[in-house]
XYZ file of C-alpha atoms in Angstrom:
729
model
C 0.000 0.000 0.000
C 1.313 3.414 -0.905
C 2.090 5.814 1.976
C 1.320 9.524 1.830
C 4.232 11.826 1.235
C 5.370 13.341 4.542
C 5.677 17.145 4.758
C 9.194 18.443 4.225
C 10.975 19.208 7.539
C 11.338 22.983 8.208
C 14.808 24.367 7.466
C 15.245 25.613 11.113
C 14.668 22.157 12.461
C 17.099 20.590 9.983
C 19.891 22.967 11.067
C 19.327 22.401 14.783
C 19.055 18.680 14.413
C 22.576 18.439 13.056
C 23.956 20.315 16.117
C 21.916 18.971 19.018
C 20.458 15.756 17.742
C 20.241 14.106 21.148
C 18.533 16.990 22.940
C 15.896 17.826 20.358
C 12.415 16.666 21.105
C 10.077 16.554 18.085
C 6.362 15.941 18.285
C 4.309 15.487 15.122
C 0.569 15.588 15.177
C -1.022 14.935 11.807
C -4.696 15.699 11.529
C -7.070 17.226 8.962
C -4.354 18.137 6.473
C -2.483 20.222 9.111
C 0.831 19.628 10.865
C 1.349 21.182 14.313
C 4.869 21.390 15.788
C 4.856 21.964 19.583
C 7.516 22.741 22.240
C 10.224 22.896 19.638
C 13.516 24.216 21.114
C 15.292 26.801 19.017
C 19.041 26.839 18.486
C 19.490 29.307 21.315
C 17.189 27.611 23.776
C 14.148 29.678 22.783
C 10.947 27.893 21.816
C 9.609 28.276 18.293
C 5.941 27.577 17.735
C 4.751 26.739 14.221
C 1.050 26.046 14.033
C -1.340 24.966 11.252
C 1.379 24.359 8.649
C -0.425 23.090 5.502
C 0.447 19.585 4.379
C 0.942 18.453 0.792
C -2.248 18.487 -1.220
C -4.053 15.141 -1.193
C -3.557 12.998 -4.299
C -6.209 11.847 -6.715
C -8.278 8.887 -5.554
C -9.081 6.189 -8.110
C -12.825 5.765 -8.509
C -12.883 3.477 -11.539
C -13.908 -0.189 -11.790
C -12.567 -2.337 -8.972
C -11.388 -4.871 -11.571
C -8.751 -2.348 -12.699
C -7.338 -1.493 -9.274
C -3.606 -1.980 -9.316
C -3.213 -1.086 -12.981
C -1.104 1.871 -14.045
C -4.282 3.672 -15.054
C -5.586 3.385 -11.476
C -2.415 4.832 -9.965
C -1.607 7.545 -12.471
C -2.919 9.590 -15.353
C -1.438 10.057 -18.789
C -0.544 13.561 -19.919
C -0.458 14.449 -23.602
C -3.045 11.958 -24.843
C -5.283 14.560 -26.463
C -4.595 15.751 -30.014
C -2.517 18.937 -29.946
C -4.033 21.798 -32.001
C -1.528 23.727 -34.115
C -2.217 26.436 -36.653
C -0.784 29.298 -38.691
C -1.511 31.451 -41.687
C -0.255 30.459 -45.114
C -0.551 30.978 -48.847
C -2.329 28.749 -51.365
C -0.987 29.100 -54.915
C -1.738 27.769 -58.422
C -5.466 28.510 -58.204
C -7.361 28.835 -61.487
C -8.123 32.522 -60.968
C -10.367 31.816 -57.955
C -8.144 33.549 -55.367
C -7.949 37.250 -54.570
C -5.651 40.082 -53.521
C -7.550 40.803 -50.296
C -4.954 40.476 -47.550
C -5.506 41.954 -44.071
C -2.993 44.725 -43.439
C -1.932 43.200 -40.126
C -0.459 40.193 -41.929
C 0.691 41.485 -45.339
C 4.192 42.472 -44.217
C 4.568 39.217 -42.278
C 3.654 37.156 -45.353
C 6.098 39.115 -47.498
C 8.822 38.325 -44.976
C 7.887 34.625 -44.945
C 8.056 34.439 -48.753
C 11.454 36.104 -48.734
C 12.633 33.384 -46.335
C 11.523 30.813 -48.931
C 13.646 32.559 -51.556
C 11.004 34.406 -53.565
C 12.735 37.231 -55.445
C 16.286 35.970 -54.773
C 18.704 36.073 -57.686
C 19.844 32.516 -57.011
C 16.259 31.265 -57.325
C 15.621 33.303 -60.469
C 18.836 31.937 -62.028
C 17.452 28.404 -61.701
C 13.880 29.437 -62.575
C 13.994 32.316 -65.109
C 10.184 32.411 -65.290
C 10.220 33.685 -61.682
C 12.006 36.927 -62.548
C 8.830 38.969 -62.127
C 7.501 37.036 -59.124
C 8.024 39.340 -56.147
C 6.229 38.675 -52.830
C 3.962 41.686 -53.351
C 2.948 40.575 -56.843
C 2.211 37.051 -55.611
C -0.121 38.370 -52.922
C -1.943 40.461 -55.534
C -2.267 37.574 -58.008
C -5.773 36.032 -58.386
C -4.097 32.636 -58.473
C -3.240 32.941 -54.773
C -5.202 33.169 -51.535
C -4.206 33.750 -47.913
C -5.571 30.972 -45.694
C -5.718 29.790 -42.126
C -4.063 26.381 -41.676
C -5.035 24.129 -38.755
C -4.165 20.603 -37.697
C -4.218 18.197 -34.758
C -0.921 16.516 -33.897
C -1.741 13.016 -32.606
C -0.588 11.933 -29.140
C 2.836 10.359 -29.016
C 3.732 11.680 -32.470
C 7.399 11.250 -33.344
C 9.441 13.410 -35.687
C 8.164 12.979 -39.227
C 4.674 11.813 -38.229
C 2.110 12.911 -40.810
C -1.310 14.368 -40.043
C -4.107 16.013 -42.036
C -4.591 19.774 -42.297
C -7.666 21.956 -42.590
C -7.251 25.004 -44.854
C -9.760 27.871 -44.818
C -10.047 31.151 -46.692
C -10.075 34.110 -44.295
C -13.365 35.723 -43.313
C -11.932 39.076 -44.418
C -11.121 37.649 -47.855
C -14.465 37.871 -49.614
C -12.862 37.561 -53.034
C -11.642 33.951 -52.909
C -14.342 31.698 -54.382
C -12.574 28.327 -54.390
C -9.394 26.687 -53.135
C -9.783 23.754 -55.546
C -6.690 22.826 -57.518
C -4.401 24.905 -55.307
C -1.333 24.004 -53.298
C -0.247 25.271 -49.903
C 3.214 26.725 -49.706
C 5.180 25.521 -46.716
C 3.880 27.012 -43.477
C 5.298 26.639 -39.964
C 2.665 25.451 -37.485
C 2.655 26.000 -33.742
C 0.527 26.641 -30.691
C -1.485 29.859 -30.943
C -0.251 30.312 -34.504
C -3.680 31.659 -35.401
C -3.330 34.582 -32.984
C -2.397 37.631 -35.087
C -0.630 39.098 -32.058
C 1.745 36.101 -32.014
C 2.767 35.579 -35.622
C 6.211 34.355 -34.582
C 5.584 31.123 -32.694
C 7.662 28.089 -31.883
C 7.452 25.640 -34.769
C 6.076 22.219 -33.880
C 5.276 21.061 -37.411
C 5.309 22.152 -41.021
C 2.429 22.045 -43.468
C 2.341 21.962 -47.244
C 0.788 20.105 -50.149
C -2.064 19.961 -52.666
C -5.619 20.902 -51.750
C -8.304 18.207 -51.503
C -11.989 19.118 -51.733
C -14.376 16.169 -52.140
C -17.281 16.707 -54.540
C -20.086 18.704 -52.917
C -22.675 16.046 -53.769
C -20.593 13.320 -52.110
C -20.654 15.186 -48.792
C -24.158 16.691 -48.833
C -25.976 14.084 -50.889
C -27.432 16.617 -53.309
C -26.514 19.605 -55.424
C -26.409 22.980 -53.698
C -26.938 26.589 -54.690
C -24.057 28.587 -56.119
C -23.614 30.386 -52.779
C -23.557 27.098 -50.858
C -21.041 25.521 -53.201
C -18.809 28.609 -53.056
C -18.885 28.624 -49.263
C -18.090 24.895 -49.262
C -15.132 25.236 -51.642
C -13.514 27.953 -49.501
C -12.555 25.182 -47.052
C -10.322 22.230 -47.907
C -8.156 19.443 -46.533
C -4.530 18.612 -47.243
C -4.309 14.856 -46.736
C -1.172 14.072 -44.748
C -0.003 17.646 -45.308
C 1.272 18.187 -41.756
C 4.640 16.818 -40.653
C 5.807 16.851 -37.041
C 9.186 18.513 -36.442
C 9.078 18.545 -32.622
C 8.090 15.142 -31.135
C 5.289 15.091 -28.580
C 6.309 13.791 -25.181
C 3.874 11.580 -23.308
C 4.057 11.567 -19.528
C 2.650 9.427 -16.760
C 1.720 11.521 -13.721
C 1.239 9.596 -10.489
C -1.859 10.285 -8.400
C 0.391 10.245 -5.322
C 4.052 11.202 -5.593
C 6.158 8.191 -4.649
C 9.620 7.163 -5.739
C 8.829 3.518 -5.057
C 5.614 3.545 -7.116
C 7.316 5.431 -9.946
C 10.074 2.830 -9.995
C 7.553 -0.028 -10.074
C 5.637 1.542 -12.947
C 8.834 2.174 -14.890
C 9.915 -1.458 -14.489
C 6.491 -2.811 -15.434
C 6.387 -0.770 -18.643
C 9.924 -1.572 -19.725
C 9.393 -5.270 -19.033
C 6.152 -5.443 -21.036
C 6.978 -3.023 -23.841
C 10.673 -3.389 -24.521
C 12.603 -1.167 -26.872
C 14.140 -2.726 -29.981
C 17.878 -3.562 -29.789
C 18.734 -0.637 -32.065
C 16.582 1.876 -30.157
C 18.408 4.119 -27.730
C 15.837 5.005 -25.065
C 13.739 2.787 -22.831
C 9.997 3.050 -23.245
C 9.623 4.486 -19.731
C 12.139 6.964 -18.314
C 11.685 8.349 -14.760
C 11.682 12.142 -14.520
C 10.747 12.675 -10.853
C 8.906 11.085 -7.947
C 5.645 11.845 -9.732
C 6.440 11.875 -13.454
C 7.567 9.224 -15.920
C 8.321 10.111 -19.535
C 7.281 7.746 -22.319
C 9.082 7.026 -25.583
C 7.069 5.282 -28.279
C 8.878 2.169 -29.569
C 9.114 1.977 -33.326
C 6.688 -0.937 -33.595
C 3.942 1.187 -32.023
C 4.620 4.460 -33.825
C 1.923 3.810 -36.429
C -0.631 3.460 -33.623
C 0.643 5.035 -30.370
C -2.912 5.190 -29.003
C -2.914 1.391 -28.744
C 0.275 1.453 -26.688
C -1.239 4.089 -24.400
C -4.306 1.885 -23.866
C -2.164 -1.153 -23.078
C -0.008 0.762 -20.595
C -3.068 2.100 -18.785
C -4.347 -1.494 -18.362
C -1.021 -2.975 -17.229
C -0.778 -4.150 -13.612
C 2.113 -2.606 -11.694
C 2.922 -5.630 -9.583
C 2.736 -9.371 -10.239
C -0.776 -10.803 -10.390
C -2.034 -14.398 -10.706
C -2.608 -14.837 -14.431
C -5.401 -17.424 -14.385
C -7.597 -15.737 -11.758
C -7.052 -12.343 -13.404
C -8.223 -13.689 -16.770
C -11.260 -15.237 -15.090
C -11.990 -11.950 -13.315
C -12.001 -10.096 -16.646
C -14.402 -12.612 -18.197
C -16.635 -12.419 -15.132
C -16.615 -8.624 -15.411
C -17.888 -8.880 -18.985
C -20.583 -11.311 -17.858
C -21.795 -8.812 -15.255
C -21.639 -5.803 -17.607
C -21.616 -6.920 -21.229
C -21.196 -3.493 -22.837
C -18.739 -2.634 -25.655
C -16.654 -0.429 -23.337
C -16.307 -3.094 -20.656
C -15.422 -5.732 -23.265
C -12.784 -3.393 -24.680
C -11.190 -2.648 -21.307
C -11.314 -6.245 -20.101
C -9.589 -7.474 -23.251
C -6.961 -4.724 -23.059
C -6.161 -5.903 -19.527
C -5.762 -9.496 -20.718
C -3.628 -8.433 -23.690
C -1.392 -6.418 -21.361
C -0.715 -9.600 -19.339
C 1.204 -10.950 -22.308
C 1.337 -14.246 -24.202
C 1.287 -16.234 -20.961
C -2.394 -15.337 -20.591
C -3.401 -17.241 -23.768
C -3.322 -20.634 -22.039
C -5.793 -19.473 -19.405
C -7.901 -17.494 -21.883
C -8.388 -20.614 -24.020
C -10.809 -21.980 -21.412
C -13.259 -19.283 -22.518
C -12.980 -19.663 -26.322
C -16.290 -21.513 -26.356
C -18.159 -19.011 -24.180
C -21.906 -19.259 -24.705
C -22.345 -15.497 -25.133
C -21.402 -14.747 -28.777
C -20.121 -11.252 -28.021
C -17.872 -12.424 -25.197
C -16.731 -15.407 -27.272
C -15.753 -13.112 -30.144
C -13.909 -10.760 -27.780
C -11.827 -13.545 -26.187
C -11.080 -15.109 -29.579
C -9.764 -11.773 -30.869
C -7.667 -11.385 -27.711
C -6.347 -14.915 -28.142
C -5.334 -14.127 -31.716
C -3.591 -10.962 -30.478
C -1.660 -13.118 -27.980
C -0.449 -15.292 -30.900
C -2.545 -18.327 -29.998
C -2.935 -19.966 -33.413
C -5.538 -22.408 -32.063
C -8.188 -19.689 -32.342
C -7.893 -19.574 -36.146
C -10.480 -22.288 -36.803
C -12.962 -20.752 -34.335
C -12.598 -17.324 -35.953
C -12.897 -18.744 -39.462
C -16.106 -20.519 -38.456
C -17.654 -17.137 -37.619
C -16.931 -15.700 -41.101
C -20.368 -16.877 -42.246
C -22.159 -15.081 -39.410
C -25.237 -13.087 -40.469
C -24.015 -10.257 -38.211
C -21.971 -7.644 -40.100
C -20.111 -6.630 -36.911
C -19.055 -10.260 -36.374
C -17.669 -10.610 -39.894
C -15.755 -7.343 -39.434
C -14.340 -8.624 -36.127
C -13.267 -11.864 -37.836
C -11.414 -9.947 -40.537
C -9.743 -7.753 -37.894
C -8.838 -10.721 -35.686
C -7.174 -12.645 -38.515
C -4.536 -9.920 -38.767
C -2.756 -11.605 -35.832
C -2.858 -15.144 -37.302
C 0.003 -16.376 -39.517
C -1.007 -16.808 -43.144
C -2.219 -20.316 -43.989
C -4.626 -21.817 -46.497
C -7.661 -21.398 -44.252
C -6.868 -17.782 -43.346
C -6.218 -16.787 -46.971
C -9.420 -18.481 -48.155
C -11.455 -16.723 -45.458
C -10.035 -13.301 -46.246
C -10.625 -13.947 -49.946
C -14.236 -14.749 -49.075
C -14.603 -11.569 -47.020
C -13.180 -9.476 -49.871
C -16.355 -10.415 -51.749
C -18.717 -9.726 -48.849
C -21.880 -7.762 -49.747
C -20.992 -5.101 -47.136
C -18.293 -2.546 -47.968
C -17.192 -2.319 -44.301
C -16.452 -6.059 -44.261
C -14.547 -5.878 -47.541
C -12.490 -2.989 -46.179
C -11.702 -4.870 -42.951
C -10.421 -7.850 -44.953
C -8.395 -5.531 -47.171
C -6.878 -3.772 -44.134
C -5.782 -7.103 -42.668
C -4.085 -8.084 -45.919
C -2.566 -4.615 -46.230
C -0.890 -4.807 -42.802
C 1.081 -7.841 -43.969
C 1.708 -6.496 -47.476
C -0.005 -9.595 -48.789
C 0.688 -10.351 -52.465
C -3.077 -10.613 -52.959
C -2.965 -6.790 -53.033
C -1.478 -5.288 -56.179
C -0.227 -1.936 -54.890
C 1.085 1.008 -56.896
C 2.281 4.283 -55.365
C 1.879 7.426 -57.473
C 4.744 9.779 -56.660
C 5.860 13.297 -57.449
C 8.667 15.567 -56.264
C 7.011 15.909 -52.835
C 6.686 12.157 -52.259
C 3.691 9.853 -52.597
C 0.516 11.466 -53.941
C -1.648 8.450 -53.263
C -1.711 4.671 -53.588
C -3.765 2.529 -55.959
C -4.506 -0.887 -54.446
C -6.193 -3.588 -56.515
C -7.659 -6.615 -54.756
C -9.585 -9.603 -56.105
C -13.313 -9.436 -55.391
C -16.551 -10.736 -56.862
C -18.292 -7.535 -55.761
C -16.815 -4.694 -57.867
C -16.477 -1.480 -55.868
C -14.211 1.510 -55.434
C -13.243 2.895 -52.038
C -11.476 6.263 -51.812
C -9.844 7.243 -48.526
C -8.621 10.781 -47.951
C -7.013 10.468 -44.522
C -3.403 9.769 -43.622
C -1.952 8.260 -46.789
C -4.608 8.779 -49.484
C -5.550 5.681 -51.436
C -7.886 4.331 -54.083
C -8.889 0.724 -53.374
C -10.327 -1.213 -56.317
C -12.245 -4.340 -55.406
C -11.944 -6.170 -58.760
C -8.451 -5.651 -60.104
C -9.585 -5.310 -63.724
C -12.519 -2.971 -63.077
C -13.527 -1.433 -66.396
C -16.193 0.957 -67.659
C -19.739 0.698 -68.861
C -19.881 1.846 -72.484
C -20.509 4.484 -73.626
C -18.412 6.667 -71.325
C -18.812 10.423 -71.212
C -17.936 12.994 -68.545
C -17.056 16.679 -68.649
C -15.433 18.450 -65.705
C -14.081 21.819 -64.622
C -15.980 23.938 -67.137
C -15.065 21.552 -69.963
C -11.347 21.714 -69.266
C -11.452 17.906 -69.160
C -13.632 15.560 -71.182
C -13.507 11.772 -71.038
C -15.339 9.651 -73.569
C -15.373 6.297 -75.299
C -15.556 7.308 -78.982
C -18.763 6.189 -80.696
C -17.697 7.362 -84.172
C -14.615 7.316 -86.354
C -14.460 11.125 -86.245
C -14.318 11.131 -82.443
C -11.723 8.358 -82.381
C -9.464 10.103 -84.915
C -9.469 13.487 -83.193
C -5.914 14.498 -82.348
C -4.277 11.430 -83.937
C -1.004 11.988 -85.764
C 1.047 9.791 -88.074
C 2.471 6.841 -86.198
C -0.199 6.855 -83.471
C -2.178 3.719 -82.749
C -5.864 4.211 -83.602
C -8.904 2.293 -82.314
C -11.984 2.727 -84.483
C -15.573 1.676 -83.676
C -16.959 0.239 -86.936
C -20.020 -1.775 -87.954
C -19.044 -2.948 -91.484
C -16.531 -2.596 -94.300
C -16.797 -1.864 -97.983
C -15.437 -4.035 -100.851
C -11.727 -4.885 -101.014
C -9.679 -2.988 -103.580
C -6.154 -3.250 -105.021
C -3.901 -0.434 -103.809
C -0.816 -1.512 -105.749
C 2.307 -3.304 -104.628
C 0.324 -6.192 -103.197
C -1.508 -3.918 -100.777
C -5.275 -4.320 -100.352
C -7.553 -1.734 -98.829
C -11.191 -1.145 -97.916
C -13.392 1.506 -96.418
C -14.720 0.876 -92.894
C -17.870 2.573 -91.611
C -19.205 3.547 -88.190
C -22.850 3.518 -87.118
C -23.322 7.115 -88.306
C -21.880 6.440 -91.775
C -18.460 7.988 -91.139
C -15.573 6.193 -92.827
C -11.822 5.615 -92.858
C -9.466 3.722 -95.147
C -7.833 0.563 -93.835
C -4.885 -1.032 -95.686
C -3.455 -4.519 -95.379
C 0.106 -5.089 -96.573
C 0.788 -8.583 -95.163
C -1.146 -11.877 -95.212
C -2.216 -11.710 -91.550
C -3.605 -8.203 -91.892
C -5.299 -9.128 -95.164
C -7.007 -12.120 -93.547
C -8.341 -9.899 -90.771
C -9.561 -7.284 -93.200
C -11.090 -9.750 -95.658
C -12.495 -12.443 -93.365
C -12.774 -10.785 -89.952
C -14.747 -7.764 -91.112
C -18.020 -8.350 -92.916
C -19.678 -6.153 -95.479
C -22.954 -6.804 -93.656
C -23.802 -4.465 -90.741
C -22.995 -5.902 -87.295
C -23.287 -4.714 -83.699
C -19.758 -3.327 -83.669
C -16.079 -4.113 -84.101
C -12.960 -2.498 -82.735
C -10.431 -1.998 -85.515
C -6.871 -1.342 -84.419
C -4.224 0.112 -86.705
C -1.255 2.414 -87.087
C -2.057 5.839 -88.501
C -0.520 6.125 -91.956
C -2.195 9.404 -92.833
C -4.727 11.793 -91.298
C -5.275 14.711 -93.655
C -8.393 16.836 -94.011
C -10.489 14.439 -91.985
C -9.477 11.397 -94.076
C -7.905 8.760 -91.846
C -5.803 5.956 -93.330
C -4.692 3.019 -91.174
C -2.293 0.129 -91.532
C -4.298 -2.855 -90.223
C -3.012 -4.306 -86.925
C -5.869 -6.123 -85.208
C -9.594 -6.623 -84.696
C -11.768 -7.152 -81.624
C -15.398 -8.229 -81.887
C -16.341 -6.130 -78.852
C -16.186 -2.427 -78.108
C -15.546 -2.933 -74.375
C -11.813 -2.529 -74.926
C -12.223 0.800 -76.720
C -9.651 3.140 -75.146
C -10.970 6.254 -73.466
C -10.232 9.516 -75.195
C -9.136 12.119 -72.651
C -9.188 15.775 -73.707
C -7.469 18.103 -71.248
C -6.728 21.810 -71.249
C -4.089 22.607 -68.669
C -4.611 26.212 -67.461
C -0.834 26.663 -67.582
C -0.491 25.486 -71.193
C -1.640 27.287 -74.358
C -3.180 24.268 -76.143
C -5.285 21.291 -75.061
C -3.999 17.745 -75.418
C -5.702 14.500 -76.437
C -4.757 11.121 -74.973
C -5.856 7.498 -75.304
C -6.093 5.470 -72.109
C -6.700 1.745 -71.630
C -10.266 1.485 -70.289
C -9.693 0.310 -66.723
C -10.195 2.392 -63.587
C -6.676 1.643 -62.340
C -5.039 2.720 -65.611
C -7.105 5.893 -65.800
C -6.265 6.855 -62.192
C -2.566 6.254 -62.872
C -2.636 8.307 -66.085
C -4.416 11.239 -64.460
C -1.954 11.456 -61.551
C 1.323 10.289 -63.099
C 4.111 12.800 -63.581
C 6.359 11.669 -66.463
C 10.034 11.387 -65.563
C 13.189 9.977 -67.123
C 12.711 6.827 -65.047
C 8.966 6.567 -65.781
C 8.314 8.240 -69.139
C 4.716 6.986 -69.467
C 2.140 9.595 -70.361
C 0.434 11.376 -67.481
C -1.305 14.633 -66.605
C 0.259 15.144 -63.141
C -3.114 15.975 -61.533
C -3.413 16.030 -57.756
C -5.379 13.555 -55.644
C -8.436 15.795 -55.358
C -8.729 16.141 -59.128
C -8.429 12.373 -59.607
C -11.192 11.861 -57.029
C -13.372 14.357 -58.908
C -13.016 12.316 -62.094
C -13.642 8.902 -60.493
C -16.619 10.151 -58.484
C -18.185 11.778 -61.566
C -17.755 8.579 -63.599
C -19.307 6.599 -60.764
C -22.272 8.941 -60.481
C -23.122 8.831 -64.179
C -22.865 5.041 -64.341
C -19.668 4.854 -66.407
C -18.043 2.907 -63.552
C -20.482 0.001 -63.027
C -19.653 -0.332 -59.340
C -20.268 1.350 -56.002
C -17.915 4.327 -55.535
C -17.497 5.237 -51.853
C -15.699 8.306 -50.493
C -14.655 8.096 -46.851
C -15.548 11.386 -45.175
C -13.054 13.099 -42.873
C -14.255 14.522 -39.555
C -11.208 16.790 -39.270
C -13.201 19.988 -39.749
C -15.663 19.067 -36.980
C -12.812 18.150 -34.624
C -11.012 21.448 -35.204
C -14.224 23.445 -34.784
C -14.740 21.685 -31.451
C -11.240 22.654 -30.320
C -11.853 26.287 -31.304
C -15.131 26.448 -29.433
C -13.369 25.358 -26.255
C -10.616 27.952 -26.724
C -10.796 31.608 -25.728
C -11.768 33.990 -28.536
C -9.014 35.953 -30.221
C -9.383 39.601 -31.081
C -7.707 40.653 -34.271
C -6.101 44.014 -34.873
C -8.379 46.511 -36.499
C -8.401 46.296 -40.278
C -10.704 47.314 -43.052
C -10.320 43.857 -44.569
C -9.577 45.377 -47.975
C -5.842 45.875 -48.225
C -4.971 47.916 -51.331
C -2.823 46.414 -54.083
C 0.661 47.784 -54.588
C 1.203 49.804 -57.776
C 2.434 47.797 -60.764
C 5.880 48.735 -62.152
C 5.422 49.817 -65.741
C 8.322 47.709 -67.022
C 6.955 44.437 -65.709
C 4.319 42.314 -67.430
C 0.895 41.730 -65.929
C 0.594 38.804 -63.501
C -1.148 36.574 -66.057
C 1.879 36.851 -68.347
C 4.201 35.560 -65.660
C 2.655 32.094 -65.704
C 5.219 30.289 -63.558
C 3.888 27.458 -61.440
C 4.198 28.528 -57.829
C 5.456 25.558 -55.868
């Protein structure tokens, strides 16, 4: 049992005790939080009376469940387990004319200084980027392609250096000119505590934020179309997925309810015994800081999920406990109070006991209550008891969705074998998306070869990941939290013909050509052409052993197809009929395309139009002319093409669009039926979380401003901003 900390002995008494130890008489009366010292001789024989000296404040008393008495969570509290709000002001660039030059006067000079730190206007930068010669900080702020924003984020508990987190970006209330942040990119901004207070623009940096803007389609969030005013208000707020990066690690601390060196030492030993550091890690998990504080370091194996480590530590017993009776006590607790929270805490306590608890837990694997049985089976799997595999697999056919999800989650702890793989393959084709995602997550943790994964990268790192998994239920899941990803259930997911979609005021059009004229648009000599045709005309001699014929589409449009070798001639003569048919896909190399007359060298023929490549027409706002591309008609290939940035190492064609733009395209194709599968966008609750933090914080008064900062005069020798079309990144 822990003893209360005794009050520190008064300095006068300590001095006298060293001189006249034998003759000093000390009486201590402890009552009602007061210490009374009576008849205390002074150093010179005089009596010193000290009355009603306050004792140390009483510690916190644990009032939680009796089953958890003796755990670290009953003896101490954890400090630093709430997300840490950080914020700052920043600049979004590369907007399509939807920004504004309205910058509050109280921050204009600060932003100019920040841009100068990043090198804007420096000769060394201009030497490497000549197109930046007219890009001064003042001109950038006045450019309609930029907008000043407030950047906010929540650093997770236990975050180590480099940990990524999502950011919320909002146009300022004073900036009434910015209509949309879509397509923009946040320049690097330093984030810190109280960074949103205009009186404290220079704050200690805890993280940095940067990256492309993500705004999910309005209809996907609200379920319907909105008015122009509603859509504009919505698009003035955005997320940067994984855009925050921790630069100053967050320290977690355990604070004892009662200060005690002995208890602190016991807690430290219990943590370091249960949650050991890796051989190449320098610091122990628990490091004592005082009689009442213990600092925590997150071992590498828990850094992806430090919250789980925090939960386990809170449910770890400080001293030795009988394993079998403790396991039975936890099961009995669930039987008395079979609620999700009690089941969670009871199983955390058993997991914290370690692998030795599995033997005793196995007695309860057949528990008659299905919820308790599922909980103990999952805990057994966590404790590496492979005997639970068959029992978990047997529950994969449960009619309860929550049970099938729990099975998929529990199998993450079981080594891969034939039964486990077959069960996860079955769950990947479950009718419920949540079950399919749980099975996918389990496979993803182990980098299972069943998942065909492709990371789309640019100069800033990974844009997003395309994961293809086998499934009999085609569906698309798009996640915009942490590391953004597009999960395709059905690796070869294609499109429902005909395909047509137009986005961003017709800057992009996607279509499966239904006529020869559409298919030939933009083709040049040497390109491969794919023509939708329904019949051919009679064969004719073209000289030199070459045969040719006219091919016709459903609207009567035509092209000339030549065959200069026996294989091509056989396809042209025997594969294509002169009688109208439902449709063929003729493939050939463009020999000529003059004045609307297309001539092909025959290559191949397909009796279905499902493999007709998509024609993608795109007008980049930074380029003078639109481009036309042909893309293999699968969702995975289209997503790759839209996001890919061609490089020397990967010279494949690509438009280098950001994640938000790719999501726009996929969601639009899903809504109009071109993707014959469910398209699901996971919604982030970041905005709601940050609003909640703000509501709990004290209001901040801003310096007076008219909200309409004037633009600086334009130097006559410099071109207008639209002529200096450098990409700001």
